[in-house]
């Protein structure tokens, strides 16, 4: 029987040789944790049924837990408008951001 380590094993990738750009990009991504054991969960696949909605399938990295499930990710509000808006997309502007935007557009007195 293998010796037990005090910490659960982490998810690893076989291709450890990554450029520094990819490493910094990965650090900026959202970290998903397991709802049961609070360890890291890895995205396995995702679907994008609409431009503002994703279905993400994730798996807990803790082999003692083993949870897997689906996360629903939605673009809920706009905090800063796009400079290249798609007029087919309607994501409501957050109330505080809307107030600031309207103040910026108002004529100065």
PDB file of N, CA and C in Angstrom:
ATOM      1  N   UNK A   1       0.841  -1.183   0.000  1.00  0.00           N
ATOM      2  CA  UNK A   1       0.000   0.000   0.000  1.00  0.00           C
ATOM      3  C   UNK A   1       0.887   1.249   0.000  1.00  0.00           C
ATOM      4  N   UNK A   2       0.508   2.254  -0.809  1.00  0.00           N
ATOM      5  CA  UNK A   2       1.301   3.479  -0.918  1.00  0.00           C
ATOM      6  C   UNK A   2       1.193   4.302   0.358  1.00  0.00           C
ATOM      7  N   UNK A   3       2.272   5.011   0.654  1.00  0.00           N
ATOM      8  CA  UNK A   3       2.275   5.878   1.841  1.00  0.00           C
ATOM      9  C   UNK A   3       1.301   7.032   1.643  1.00  0.00           C
ATOM     10  N   UNK A   4       0.579   7.353   2.690  1.00  0.00           N
ATOM     11  CA  UNK A   4      -0.388   8.449   2.643  1.00  0.00           C
ATOM     12  C   UNK A   4       0.351   9.778   2.806  1.00  0.00           C
ATOM     13  N   UNK A   5      -0.019  10.752   1.979  1.00  0.00           N
ATOM     14  CA  UNK A   5       0.544  12.087   2.120  1.00  0.00           C
ATOM     15  C   UNK A   5      -0.425  12.915   2.943  1.00  0.00           C
ATOM     16  N   UNK A   6       0.070  13.936   3.670  1.00  0.00           N
ATOM     17  CA  UNK A   6      -0.820  14.734   4.502  1.00  0.00           C
ATOM     18  C   UNK A   6      -1.788  15.601   3.694  1.00  0.00           C
ATOM     19  N   UNK A   7      -1.484  15.849   2.425  1.00  0.00           N
ATOM     20  CA  UNK A   7      -2.338  16.687   1.593  1.00  0.00           C
ATOM     21  C   UNK A   7      -2.843  15.889   0.408  1.00  0.00           C
ATOM     22  N   UNK A   8      -4.085  16.144  -0.036  1.00  0.00           N
ATOM     23  CA  UNK A   8      -4.580  15.433  -1.214  1.00  0.00           C
ATOM     24  C   UNK A   8      -3.792  15.855  -2.447  1.00  0.00           C
ATOM     25  N   UNK A   9      -3.607  14.940  -3.408  1.00  0.00           N
ATOM     26  CA  UNK A   9      -2.859  15.301  -4.615  1.00  0.00           C
ATOM     27  C   UNK A   9      -3.582  16.372  -5.414  1.00  0.00           C
ATOM     28  N   UNK A  10      -2.816  17.209  -6.080  1.00  0.00           N
ATOM     29  CA  UNK A  10      -3.357  18.284  -6.908  1.00  0.00           C
ATOM     30  C   UNK A  10      -3.491  17.781  -8.344  1.00  0.00           C
ATOM     31  N   UNK A  11      -4.353  18.428  -9.104  1.00  0.00           N
ATOM     32  CA  UNK A  11      -4.452  18.136 -10.523  1.00  0.00           C
ATOM     33  C   UNK A  11      -3.156  18.559 -11.182  1.00  0.00           C
ATOM     34  N   UNK A  12      -2.644  17.720 -12.040  1.00  0.00           N
ATOM     35  CA  UNK A  12      -1.423  18.063 -12.751  1.00  0.00           C
ATOM     36  C   UNK A  12      -1.657  17.922 -14.242  1.00  0.00           C
ATOM     37  N   UNK A  13      -0.843  18.564 -15.013  1.00  0.00           N
ATOM     38  CA  UNK A  13      -0.894  18.451 -16.463  1.00  0.00           C
ATOM     39  C   UNK A  13       0.406  17.811 -16.921  1.00  0.00           C
ATOM     40  N   UNK A  14       0.313  16.955 -17.921  1.00  0.00           N
ATOM     41  CA  UNK A  14       1.502  16.256 -18.387  1.00  0.00           C
ATOM     42  C   UNK A  14       2.485  17.193 -19.067  1.00  0.00           C
ATOM     43  N   UNK A  15       1.988  18.261 -19.645  1.00  0.00           N
ATOM     44  CA  UNK A  15       2.872  19.197 -20.336  1.00  0.00           C
ATOM     45  C   UNK A  15       3.268  20.341 -19.416  1.00  0.00           C
ATOM     46  N   UNK A  16       4.249  20.109 -18.541  1.00  0.00           N
ATOM     47  CA  UNK A  16       4.698  21.107 -17.568  1.00  0.00           C
ATOM     48  C   UNK A  16       5.409  22.279 -18.227  1.00  0.00           C
ATOM     49  N   UNK A  17       6.006  22.050 -19.391  1.00  0.00           N
ATOM     50  CA  UNK A  17       6.760  23.115 -20.058  1.00  0.00           C
ATOM     51  C   UNK A  17       5.792  24.102 -20.699  1.00  0.00           C
ATOM     52  N   UNK A  18       5.527  25.208 -20.034  1.00  0.00           N
ATOM     53  CA  UNK A  18       4.619  26.243 -20.537  1.00  0.00           C
ATOM     54  C   UNK A  18       5.367  27.560 -20.591  1.00  0.00           C
ATOM     55  N   UNK A  19       4.978  28.390 -21.503  1.00  0.00           N
ATOM     56  CA  UNK A  19       5.605  29.711 -21.579  1.00  0.00           C
ATOM     57  C   UNK A  19       5.106  30.565 -20.423  1.00  0.00           C
ATOM     58  N   UNK A  20       5.848  31.613 -20.095  1.00  0.00           N
ATOM     59  CA  UNK A  20       5.436  32.488 -18.989  1.00  0.00           C
ATOM     60  C   UNK A  20       4.126  33.188 -19.306  1.00  0.00           C
ATOM     61  N   UNK A  21       3.850  33.461 -20.586  1.00  0.00           N
ATOM     62  CA  UNK A  21       2.573  34.085 -20.958  1.00  0.00           C
ATOM     63  C   UNK A  21       1.410  33.186 -20.606  1.00  0.00           C
ATOM     64  N   UNK A  22       1.515  31.911 -20.888  1.00  0.00           N
ATOM     65  CA  UNK A  22       0.424  30.985 -20.570  1.00  0.00           C
ATOM     66  C   UNK A  22       0.255  30.843 -19.066  1.00  0.00           C
ATOM     67  N   UNK A  23       1.365  30.846 -18.327  1.00  0.00           N
ATOM     68  CA  UNK A  23       1.260  30.744 -16.871  1.00  0.00           C
ATOM     69  C   UNK A  23       0.540  31.961 -16.302  1.00  0.00           C
ATOM     70  N   UNK A  24       0.879  33.150 -16.755  1.00  0.00           N
ATOM     71  CA  UNK A  24       0.226  34.346 -16.231  1.00  0.00           C
ATOM     72  C   UNK A  24      -1.233  34.389 -16.660  1.00  0.00           C
ATOM     73  N   UNK A  25      -1.542  33.919 -17.864  1.00  0.00           N
ATOM     74  CA  UNK A  25      -2.937  33.874 -18.318  1.00  0.00           C
ATOM     75  C   UNK A  25      -3.740  32.905 -17.452  1.00  0.00           C
ATOM     76  N   UNK A  26      -3.160  31.775 -17.096  1.00  0.00           N
ATOM     77  CA  UNK A  26      -3.847  30.782 -16.274  1.00  0.00           C
ATOM     78  C   UNK A  26      -4.140  31.346 -14.891  1.00  0.00           C
ATOM     79  N   UNK A  27      -3.230  32.147 -14.337  1.00  0.00           N
ATOM     80  CA  UNK A  27      -3.442  32.733 -13.013  1.00  0.00           C
ATOM     81  C   UNK A  27      -4.627  33.689 -12.986  1.00  0.00           C
ATOM     82  N   UNK A  28      -4.949  34.271 -14.130  1.00  0.00           N
ATOM     83  CA  UNK A  28      -6.035  35.237 -14.196  1.00  0.00           C
ATOM     84  C   UNK A  28      -7.399  34.565 -14.320  1.00  0.00           C
ATOM     85  N   UNK A  29      -7.435  33.276 -14.567  1.00  0.00           N
ATOM     86  CA  UNK A  29      -8.700  32.599 -14.771  1.00  0.00           C
ATOM     87  C   UNK A  29      -9.439  32.374 -13.450  1.00  0.00           C
ATOM     88  N   UNK A  30     -10.697  32.047 -13.559  1.00  0.00           N
ATOM     89  CA  UNK A  30     -11.536  31.789 -12.396  1.00  0.00           C
ATOM     90  C   UNK A  30     -11.139  30.451 -11.778  1.00  0.00           C
ATOM     91  N   UNK A  31     -11.002  30.422 -10.485  1.00  0.00           N
ATOM     92  CA  UNK A  31     -10.680  29.173  -9.788  1.00  0.00           C
ATOM     93  C   UNK A  31     -11.987  28.557  -9.307  1.00  0.00           C
ATOM     94  N   UNK A  32     -12.238  27.341  -9.718  1.00  0.00           N
ATOM     95  CA  UNK A  32     -13.447  26.617  -9.326  1.00  0.00           C
ATOM     96  C   UNK A  32     -13.066  25.656  -8.207  1.00  0.00           C
ATOM     97  N   UNK A  33     -13.821  25.685  -7.116  1.00  0.00           N
ATOM     98  CA  UNK A  33     -13.566  24.750  -6.021  1.00  0.00           C
ATOM     99  C   UNK A  33     -14.766  23.829  -5.847  1.00  0.00           C
ATOM    100  N   UNK A  34     -14.494  22.648  -5.348  1.00  0.00           N
ATOM    101  CA  UNK A  34     -15.525  21.643  -5.119  1.00  0.00           C
ATOM    102  C   UNK A  34     -16.485  22.129  -4.027  1.00  0.00           C
ATOM    103  N   UNK A  35     -17.791  21.994  -4.238  1.00  0.00           N
ATOM    104  CA  UNK A  35     -18.747  22.431  -3.219  1.00  0.00           C
ATOM    105  C   UNK A  35     -18.751  21.539  -1.980  1.00  0.00           C
ATOM    106  N   UNK A  36     -18.125  20.344  -2.071  1.00  0.00           N
ATOM    107  CA  UNK A  36     -18.141  19.408  -0.939  1.00  0.00           C
ATOM    108  C   UNK A  36     -16.873  19.474  -0.099  1.00  0.00           C
ATOM    109  N   UNK A  37     -15.699  19.372  -0.748  1.00  0.00           N
ATOM    110  CA  UNK A  37     -14.451  19.318   0.020  1.00  0.00           C
ATOM    111  C   UNK A  37     -13.626  20.591  -0.100  1.00  0.00           C
ATOM    112  N   UNK A  38     -14.045  21.540  -0.913  1.00  0.00           N
ATOM    113  CA  UNK A  38     -13.396  22.838  -1.091  1.00  0.00           C
ATOM    114  C   UNK A  38     -12.012  22.737  -1.742  1.00  0.00           C
ATOM    115  N   UNK A  39     -11.687  21.591  -2.341  1.00  0.00           N
ATOM    116  CA  UNK A  39     -10.454  21.465  -3.115  1.00  0.00           C
ATOM    117  C   UNK A  39     -10.704  21.994  -4.515  1.00  0.00           C
ATOM    118  N   UNK A  40      -9.655  22.121  -5.286  1.00  0.00           N
ATOM    119  CA  UNK A  40      -9.766  22.619  -6.648  1.00  0.00           C
ATOM    120  C   UNK A  40     -10.556  21.653  -7.519  1.00  0.00           C
ATOM    121  N   UNK A  41     -11.346  22.185  -8.429  1.00  0.00           N
ATOM    122  CA  UNK A  41     -12.072  21.385  -9.416  1.00  0.00           C
ATOM    123  C   UNK A  41     -11.584  21.802 -10.799  1.00  0.00           C
ATOM    124  N   UNK A  42     -11.436  20.840 -11.680  1.00  0.00           N
ATOM    125  CA  UNK A  42     -10.933  21.100 -13.017  1.00  0.00           C
ATOM    126  C   UNK A  42     -12.068  21.035 -14.032  1.00  0.00           C
ATOM    127  N   UNK A  43     -12.068  22.001 -14.941  1.00  0.00           N
ATOM    128  CA  UNK A  43     -13.050  21.997 -16.015  1.00  0.00           C
ATOM    129  C   UNK A  43     -12.726  20.864 -16.973  1.00  0.00           C
ATOM    130  N   UNK A  44     -13.702  20.045 -17.277  1.00  0.00           N
ATOM    131  CA  UNK A  44     -13.509  18.937 -18.215  1.00  0.00           C
ATOM    132  C   UNK A  44     -13.961  19.320 -19.614  1.00  0.00           C
ATOM    133  N   UNK A  45     -15.101  19.955 -19.715  1.00  0.00           N
ATOM    134  CA  UNK A  45     -15.634  20.386 -21.007  1.00  0.00           C
ATOM    135  C   UNK A  45     -16.661  21.484 -20.766  1.00  0.00           C
ATOM    136  N   UNK A  46     -17.033  22.157 -21.824  1.00  0.00           N
ATOM    137  CA  UNK A  46     -18.066  23.185 -21.691  1.00  0.00           C
ATOM    138  C   UNK A  46     -18.850  23.286 -22.988  1.00  0.00           C
ATOM    139  N   UNK A  47     -20.060  23.790 -22.860  1.00  0.00           N
ATOM    140  CA  UNK A  47     -20.939  24.042 -24.004  1.00  0.00           C
ATOM    141  C   UNK A  47     -21.380  25.493 -23.919  1.00  0.00           C
ATOM    142  N   UNK A  48     -21.614  26.098 -25.070  1.00  0.00           N
ATOM    143  CA  UNK A  48     -22.079  27.489 -25.095  1.00  0.00           C
ATOM    144  C   UNK A  48     -23.373  27.546 -25.898  1.00  0.00           C
ATOM    145  N   UNK A  49     -24.512  27.262 -25.238  1.00  0.00           N
ATOM    146  CA  UNK A  49     -25.786  27.241 -25.956  1.00  0.00           C
ATOM    147  C   UNK A  49     -26.250  28.609 -26.435  1.00  0.00           C
ATOM    148  N   UNK A  50     -25.723  29.684 -25.836  1.00  0.00           N
ATOM    149  CA  UNK A  50     -26.053  31.034 -26.298  1.00  0.00           C
ATOM    150  C   UNK A  50     -24.835  31.928 -26.042  1.00  0.00           C
ATOM    151  N   UNK A  51     -24.770  33.087 -26.659  1.00  0.00           N
ATOM    152  CA  UNK A  51     -23.605  33.959 -26.472  1.00  0.00           C
ATOM    153  C   UNK A  51     -23.393  34.449 -25.046  1.00  0.00           C
ATOM    154  N   UNK A  52     -24.410  34.392 -24.201  1.00  0.00           N
ATOM    155  CA  UNK A  52     -24.278  34.897 -22.831  1.00  0.00           C
ATOM    156  C   UNK A  52     -24.396  33.794 -21.774  1.00  0.00           C
ATOM    157  N   UNK A  53     -24.274  32.528 -22.189  1.00  0.00           N
ATOM    158  CA  UNK A  53     -24.505  31.418 -21.263  1.00  0.00           C
ATOM    159  C   UNK A  53     -23.573  30.250 -21.571  1.00  0.00           C
ATOM    160  N   UNK A  54     -22.944  29.698 -20.529  1.00  0.00           N
ATOM    161  CA  UNK A  54     -22.095  28.509 -20.661  1.00  0.00           C
ATOM    162  C   UNK A  54     -22.583  27.418 -19.719  1.00  0.00           C
ATOM    163  N   UNK A  55     -22.454  26.182 -20.140  1.00  0.00           N
ATOM    164  CA  UNK A  55     -22.617  25.012 -19.279  1.00  0.00           C
ATOM    165  C   UNK A  55     -21.221  24.414 -19.143  1.00  0.00           C
ATOM    166  N   UNK A  56     -20.699  24.377 -17.919  1.00  0.00           N
ATOM    167  CA  UNK A  56     -19.344  23.911 -17.674  1.00  0.00           C
ATOM    168  C   UNK A  56     -19.407  22.627 -16.851  1.00  0.00           C
ATOM    169  N   UNK A  57     -18.728  21.596 -17.324  1.00  0.00           N
ATOM    170  CA  UNK A  57     -18.659  20.339 -16.594  1.00  0.00           C
ATOM    171  C   UNK A  57     -17.312  20.282 -15.884  1.00  0.00           C
ATOM    172  N   UNK A  58     -17.342  20.047 -14.571  1.00  0.00           N
ATOM    173  CA  UNK A  58     -16.124  20.068 -13.760  1.00  0.00           C
ATOM    174  C   UNK A  58     -16.005  18.779 -12.954  1.00  0.00           C
ATOM    175  N   UNK A  59     -14.764  18.490 -12.532  1.00  0.00           N
ATOM    176  CA  UNK A  59     -14.460  17.303 -11.739  1.00  0.00           C
ATOM    177  C   UNK A  59     -13.550  17.725 -10.596  1.00  0.00           C
ATOM    178  N   UNK A  60     -13.867  17.276  -9.372  1.00  0.00           N
ATOM    179  CA  UNK A  60     -13.033  17.569  -8.205  1.00  0.00           C
ATOM    180  C   UNK A  60     -11.677  16.887  -8.379  1.00  0.00           C
ATOM    181  N   UNK A  61     -10.607  17.607  -8.019  1.00  0.00           N
ATOM    182  CA  UNK A  61      -9.249  17.063  -8.134  1.00  0.00           C
ATOM    183  C   UNK A  61      -8.865  16.181  -6.947  1.00  0.00           C
ATOM    184  N   UNK A  62      -9.674  16.173  -5.923  1.00  0.00           N
ATOM    185  CA  UNK A  62      -9.400  15.353  -4.745  1.00  0.00           C
ATOM    186  C   UNK A  62      -9.952  13.948  -4.993  1.00  0.00           C
ATOM    187  N   UNK A  63      -9.078  12.946  -5.190  1.00  0.00           N
ATOM    188  CA  UNK A  63      -9.574  11.606  -5.485  1.00  0.00           C
ATOM    189  C   UNK A  63     -10.398  10.996  -4.351  1.00  0.00           C
ATOM    190  N   UNK A  64     -10.191  11.462  -3.130  1.00  0.00           N
ATOM    191  CA  UNK A  64     -10.991  10.959  -2.006  1.00  0.00           C
ATOM    192  C   UNK A  64     -12.429  11.462  -2.101  1.00  0.00           C
ATOM    193  N   UNK A  65     -12.648  12.571  -2.794  1.00  0.00           N
ATOM    194  CA  UNK A  65     -13.987  13.139  -2.942  1.00  0.00           C
ATOM    195  C   UNK A  65     -14.645  12.639  -4.226  1.00  0.00           C
ATOM    196  N   UNK A  66     -14.043  12.986  -5.365  1.00  0.00           N
ATOM    197  CA  UNK A  66     -14.526  12.481  -6.643  1.00  0.00           C
ATOM    198  C   UNK A  66     -15.766  13.149  -7.209  1.00  0.00           C
ATOM    199  N   UNK A  67     -16.221  14.260  -6.642  1.00  0.00           N
ATOM    200  CA  UNK A  67     -17.429  14.918  -7.142  1.00  0.00           C
ATOM    201  C   UNK A  67     -17.238  15.383  -8.575  1.00  0.00           C
ATOM    202  N   UNK A  68     -18.278  15.304  -9.355  1.00  0.00           N
ATOM    203  CA  UNK A  68     -18.319  15.855 -10.702  1.00  0.00           C
ATOM    204  C   UNK A  68     -19.682  16.477 -10.907  1.00  0.00           C
ATOM    205  N   UNK A  69     -19.746  17.557 -11.671  1.00  0.00           N
ATOM    206  CA  UNK A  69     -21.042  18.181 -11.878  1.00  0.00           C
ATOM    207  C   UNK A  69     -21.003  19.259 -12.942  1.00  0.00           C
ATOM    208  N   UNK A  70     -22.163  19.886 -13.128  1.00  0.00           N
ATOM    209  CA  UNK A  70     -22.326  20.919 -14.134  1.00  0.00           C
ATOM    210  C   UNK A  70     -22.521  22.266 -13.463  1.00  0.00           C
ATOM    211  N   UNK A  71     -21.792  23.274 -13.939  1.00  0.00           N
ATOM    212  CA  UNK A  71     -21.928  24.651 -13.469  1.00  0.00           C
ATOM    213  C   UNK A  71     -22.599  25.443 -14.577  1.00  0.00           C
ATOM    214  N   UNK A  72     -23.438  26.387 -14.197  1.00  0.00           N
ATOM    215  CA  UNK A  72     -24.095  27.256 -15.158  1.00  0.00           C
ATOM    216  C   UNK A  72     -23.506  28.648 -15.004  1.00  0.00           C
ATOM    217  N   UNK A  73     -22.938  29.179 -16.082  1.00  0.00           N
ATOM    218  CA  UNK A  73     -22.281  30.487 -16.054  1.00  0.00           C
ATOM    219  C   UNK A  73     -23.027  31.415 -16.998  1.00  0.00           C
ATOM    220  N   UNK A  74     -23.456  32.555 -16.457  1.00  0.00           N
ATOM    221  CA  UNK A  74     -24.230  33.511 -17.237  1.00  0.00           C
ATOM    222  C   UNK A  74     -23.619  34.902 -17.106  1.00  0.00           C
ATOM    223  N   UNK A  75     -23.552  35.619 -18.206  1.00  0.00           N
ATOM    224  CA  UNK A  75     -23.159  37.020 -18.163  1.00  0.00           C
ATOM    225  C   UNK A  75     -24.391  37.785 -17.677  1.00  0.00           C
ATOM    226  N   UNK A  76     -24.373  38.217 -16.426  1.00  0.00           N
ATOM    227  CA  UNK A  76     -25.574  38.759 -15.788  1.00  0.00           C
ATOM    228  C   UNK A  76     -25.754  40.257 -15.966  1.00  0.00           C
ATOM    229  N   UNK A  77     -24.689  41.042 -15.797  1.00  0.00           N
ATOM    230  CA  UNK A  77     -24.792  42.487 -15.930  1.00  0.00           C
ATOM    231  C   UNK A  77     -23.550  43.047 -16.609  1.00  0.00           C
ATOM    232  N   UNK A  78     -23.708  44.235 -17.151  1.00  0.00           N
ATOM    233  CA  UNK A  78     -22.603  44.963 -17.768  1.00  0.00           C
ATOM    234  C   UNK A  78     -22.127  46.019 -16.790  1.00  0.00           C
ATOM    235  N   UNK A  79     -20.821  46.062 -16.543  1.00  0.00           N
ATOM    236  CA  UNK A  79     -20.264  47.105 -15.684  1.00  0.00           C
ATOM    237  C   UNK A  79     -19.524  48.148 -16.508  1.00  0.00           C
ATOM    238  N   UNK A  80     -19.102  47.755 -17.710  1.00  0.00           N
ATOM    239  CA  UNK A  80     -18.438  48.673 -18.628  1.00  0.00           C
ATOM    240  C   UNK A  80     -18.866  48.277 -20.037  1.00  0.00           C
ATOM    241  N   UNK A  81     -19.468  49.185 -20.799  1.00  0.00           N
ATOM    242  CA  UNK A  81     -19.977  48.806 -22.110  1.00  0.00           C
ATOM    243  C   UNK A  81     -18.854  48.457 -23.099  1.00  0.00           C
ATOM    244  N   UNK A  82     -19.174  47.603 -24.042  1.00  0.00           N
ATOM    245  CA  UNK A  82     -18.222  47.197 -25.072  1.00  0.00           C
ATOM    246  C   UNK A  82     -18.003  48.326 -26.068  1.00  0.00           C
ATOM    247  N   UNK A  83     -16.775  48.425 -26.551  1.00  0.00           N
ATOM    248  CA  UNK A  83     -16.489  49.377 -27.624  1.00  0.00           C
ATOM    249  C   UNK A  83     -16.849  48.783 -28.983  1.00  0.00           C
ATOM    250  N   UNK A  84     -17.119  47.480 -28.997  1.00  0.00           N
ATOM    251  CA  UNK A  84     -17.522  46.774 -30.219  1.00  0.00           C
ATOM    252  C   UNK A  84     -18.821  46.022 -29.944  1.00  0.00           C
ATOM    253  N   UNK A  85     -19.901  46.708 -29.639  1.00  0.00           N
ATOM    254  CA  UNK A  85     -21.126  46.023 -29.211  1.00  0.00           C
ATOM    255  C   UNK A  85     -21.749  45.177 -30.322  1.00  0.00           C
ATOM    256  N   UNK A  86     -22.257  44.036 -29.906  1.00  0.00           N
ATOM    257  CA  UNK A  86     -23.052  43.182 -30.783  1.00  0.00           C
ATOM    258  C   UNK A  86     -24.502  43.539 -30.472  1.00  0.00           C
ATOM    259  N   UNK A  87     -25.209  44.081 -31.426  1.00  0.00           N
ATOM    260  CA  UNK A  87     -26.567  44.572 -31.177  1.00  0.00           C
ATOM    261  C   UNK A  87     -27.584  43.449 -30.970  1.00  0.00           C
ATOM    262  N   UNK A  88     -27.154  42.208 -31.173  1.00  0.00           N
ATOM    263  CA  UNK A  88     -28.026  41.063 -30.892  1.00  0.00           C
ATOM    264  C   UNK A  88     -27.900  40.605 -29.437  1.00  0.00           C
ATOM    265  N   UNK A  89     -26.943  41.172 -28.705  1.00  0.00           N
ATOM    266  CA  UNK A  89     -26.696  40.797 -27.312  1.00  0.00           C
ATOM    267  C   UNK A  89     -27.264  41.884 -26.404  1.00  0.00           C
ATOM    268  N   UNK A  90     -28.040  41.457 -25.405  1.00  0.00           N
ATOM    269  CA  UNK A  90     -28.630  42.398 -24.457  1.00  0.00           C
ATOM    270  C   UNK A  90     -28.298  41.946 -23.039  1.00  0.00           C
ATOM    271  N   UNK A  91     -27.232  42.501 -22.490  1.00  0.00           N
ATOM    272  CA  UNK A  91     -26.851  42.233 -21.099  1.00  0.00           C
ATOM    273  C   UNK A  91     -27.128  43.522 -20.340  1.00  0.00           C
ATOM    274  N   UNK A  92     -28.037  43.515 -19.368  1.00  0.00           N
ATOM    275  CA  UNK A  92     -28.409  44.754 -18.676  1.00  0.00           C
ATOM    276  C   UNK A  92     -27.214  45.438 -18.013  1.00  0.00           C
ATOM    277  N   UNK A  93     -27.268  46.755 -17.981  1.00  0.00           N
ATOM    278  CA  UNK A  93     -26.221  47.538 -17.328  1.00  0.00           C
ATOM    279  C   UNK A  93     -26.512  47.586 -15.838  1.00  0.00           C
ATOM    280  N   UNK A  94     -25.484  47.336 -15.048  1.00  0.00           N
ATOM    281  CA  UNK A  94     -25.607  47.384 -13.591  1.00  0.00           C
ATOM    282  C   UNK A  94     -26.039  48.795 -13.178  1.00  0.00           C
ATOM    283  N   UNK A  95     -26.971  48.940 -12.221  1.00  0.00           N
ATOM    284  CA  UNK A  95     -27.504  50.263 -11.862  1.00  0.00           C
ATOM    285  C   UNK A  95     -26.442  51.312 -11.532  1.00  0.00           C
ATOM    286  N   UNK A  96     -25.424  50.971 -10.742  1.00  0.00           N
ATOM    287  CA  UNK A  96     -24.387  51.947 -10.401  1.00  0.00           C
ATOM    288  C   UNK A  96     -23.603  52.367 -11.640  1.00  0.00           C
ATOM    289  N   UNK A  97     -23.317  51.419 -12.507  1.00  0.00           N
ATOM    290  CA  UNK A  97     -22.588  51.731 -13.741  1.00  0.00           C
ATOM    291  C   UNK A  97     -23.442  52.589 -14.659  1.00  0.00           C
ATOM    292  N   UNK A  98     -24.727  52.305 -14.693  1.00  0.00           N
ATOM    293  CA  UNK A  98     -25.635  53.099 -15.533  1.00  0.00           C
ATOM    294  C   UNK A  98     -25.647  54.563 -15.087  1.00  0.00           C
ATOM    295  N   UNK A  99     -25.688  54.781 -13.779  1.00  0.00           N
ATOM    296  CA  UNK A  99     -25.686  56.145 -13.239  1.00  0.00           C
ATOM    297  C   UNK A  99     -24.413  56.874 -13.656  1.00  0.00           C
ATOM    298  N   UNK A 100     -23.275  56.220 -13.516  1.00  0.00           N
ATOM    299  CA  UNK A 100     -21.993  56.837 -13.877  1.00  0.00           C
ATOM    300  C   UNK A 100     -21.952  57.140 -15.369  1.00  0.00           C
ATOM    301  N   UNK A 101     -22.411  56.195 -16.187  1.00  0.00           N
ATOM    302  CA  UNK A 101     -22.420  56.411 -17.640  1.00  0.00           C
ATOM    303  C   UNK A 101     -23.310  57.578 -18.029  1.00  0.00           C
ATOM    304  N   UNK A 102     -24.487  57.670 -17.415  1.00  0.00           N
ATOM    305  CA  UNK A 102     -25.398  58.778 -17.715  1.00  0.00           C
ATOM    306  C   UNK A 102     -24.807  60.120 -17.293  1.00  0.00           C
ATOM    307  N   UNK A 103     -24.102  60.134 -16.159  1.00  0.00           N
ATOM    308  CA  UNK A 103     -23.443  61.363 -15.711  1.00  0.00           C
ATOM    309  C   UNK A 103     -22.361  61.788 -16.701  1.00  0.00           C
ATOM    310  N   UNK A 104     -21.643  60.812 -17.254  1.00  0.00           N
ATOM    311  CA  UNK A 104     -20.584  61.120 -18.215  1.00  0.00           C
ATOM    312  C   UNK A 104     -21.169  61.660 -19.527  1.00  0.00           C
ATOM    313  N   UNK A 105     -22.354  61.212 -19.890  1.00  0.00           N
ATOM    314  CA  UNK A 105     -22.978  61.640 -21.133  1.00  0.00           C
ATOM    315  C   UNK A 105     -23.737  62.965 -21.010  1.00  0.00           C
ATOM    316  N   UNK A 106     -24.054  63.330 -19.788  1.00  0.00           N
ATOM    317  CA  UNK A 106     -24.825  64.584 -19.565  1.00  0.00           C
ATOM    318  C   UNK A 106     -23.957  65.786 -19.915  1.00  0.00           C
ATOM    319  N   UNK A 107     -24.593  66.818 -20.501  1.00  0.00           N
ATOM    320  CA  UNK A 107     -23.821  68.036 -20.822  1.00  0.00           C
ATOM    321  C   UNK A 107     -23.328  68.693 -19.542  1.00  0.00           C
ATOM    322  N   UNK A 108     -22.092  69.162 -19.587  1.00  0.00           N
ATOM    323  CA  UNK A 108     -21.517  69.821 -18.413  1.00  0.00           C
ATOM    324  C   UNK A 108     -22.063  71.238 -18.301  1.00  0.00           C
ATOM    325  N   UNK A 109     -22.377  71.645 -17.094  1.00  0.00           N
ATOM    326  CA  UNK A 109     -22.942  72.978 -16.877  1.00  0.00           C
ATOM    327  C   UNK A 109     -21.940  73.891 -16.285  1.00  0.00           C
TER     328      UNK A 109
END
